[in-house]
Amino acid sequence: VKSLSECQQFVHLQREGHGELLFDFRKRQMRRLPSREDVDRAHPPRQSSLYGFGKSQGGEAPVKVERASFREERPDVLYKVGKRGQVKIRSTGIKAPKPK
């Protein structure tokens, strides 16, 4: 008994172990949760398959990234024809589509 009400007709009960109970919907009954040791024994923790992904191993790069396009890239520096070797640098930014 946790306490009595002011009118002394009702009692407040302390529920013990209600945090360890769960309702099994398949069997339609209340069941006690297994302890953490029982769960670890039945299902031992495993290492993630992605553990260490992205770390370099040996001399090669950790993750190989393929190019977005396999088309041969054009040079960024151009020499204008007939302008005595004057240099033009191609802008590498994103071009907006032309309005129609």
XYZ file of C-alpha atoms in Angstrom, residues 6-99:
94
model
C -8.061 11.671 2.682
C -11.415 10.046 3.390
C -9.653 6.847 4.522
C -11.851 4.710 2.238
C -9.445 4.170 -0.645
C -5.850 3.018 -0.858
C -3.207 3.901 -3.430
C -1.393 0.739 -4.414
C 2.251 0.517 -5.458
C 2.600 -1.600 -8.600
C 5.841 -3.546 -8.604
C 7.379 -5.005 -11.729
C 4.970 -3.320 -14.152
C 7.932 -2.001 -16.146
C 9.016 -5.577 -16.855
C 5.656 -6.694 -18.244
C 4.401 -6.640 -21.802
C 1.262 -7.820 -23.525
C 1.822 -10.627 -26.052
C -0.752 -10.041 -28.788
C -0.277 -13.509 -30.284
C -0.923 -15.398 -27.063
C -3.191 -12.662 -25.669
C -1.608 -12.661 -22.231
C 0.770 -10.608 -20.110
C 4.384 -11.805 -20.160
C 7.488 -10.807 -18.229
C 10.339 -9.325 -20.244
C 13.533 -11.389 -20.260
C 16.583 -9.936 -18.530
C 19.284 -8.154 -20.527
C 21.670 -11.081 -19.921
C 19.163 -13.565 -21.380
C 18.678 -11.397 -24.466
C 22.445 -10.983 -24.990
C 22.935 -14.737 -24.601
C 20.193 -15.544 -27.152
C 21.180 -12.776 -29.610
C 24.875 -11.883 -29.229
C 25.869 -8.465 -30.568
C 27.468 -8.568 -34.028
C 29.790 -6.154 -35.710
C 28.264 -4.098 -38.489
C 29.223 -5.089 -42.019
C 29.883 -1.400 -42.763
C 32.341 -1.050 -39.880
C 35.521 0.529 -41.228
C 33.939 1.508 -44.555
C 35.753 4.500 -45.981
C 39.030 3.924 -44.143
C 42.044 3.339 -46.322
C 43.564 -0.120 -46.203
C 46.987 -0.355 -47.696
C 48.063 2.168 -50.308
C 44.872 2.474 -52.321
C 42.006 4.933 -51.926
C 39.305 3.929 -49.404
C 36.346 4.438 -51.770
C 36.628 4.460 -55.542
C 34.489 7.117 -57.186
C 33.692 6.773 -60.873
C 33.431 9.813 -63.077
C 29.987 11.074 -63.928
C 30.759 11.018 -67.646
C 33.268 8.899 -69.513
C 33.354 11.298 -72.452
C 36.783 12.835 -73.027
C 37.016 16.146 -71.223
C 37.824 19.287 -73.168
C 40.809 21.331 -71.981
C 40.085 24.371 -69.789
C 42.823 26.456 -71.451
C 42.344 27.301 -75.172
C 44.654 29.115 -77.540
C 42.751 31.418 -79.877
C 43.427 30.842 -83.577
C 44.944 33.847 -85.369
C 45.341 35.874 -82.167
C 49.075 35.256 -81.709
C 48.576 32.531 -79.130
C 46.253 34.540 -76.887
C 44.849 32.383 -74.081
C 41.172 31.901 -73.371
C 40.136 30.073 -70.202
C 36.936 28.069 -70.479
C 34.498 28.636 -67.603
C 33.875 25.399 -65.749
C 30.692 26.573 -64.059
C 27.224 25.264 -64.712
C 25.534 26.695 -67.764
C 21.872 27.573 -67.494
C 19.640 26.317 -70.311
C 18.878 28.820 -73.057
C 15.356 30.280 -72.898
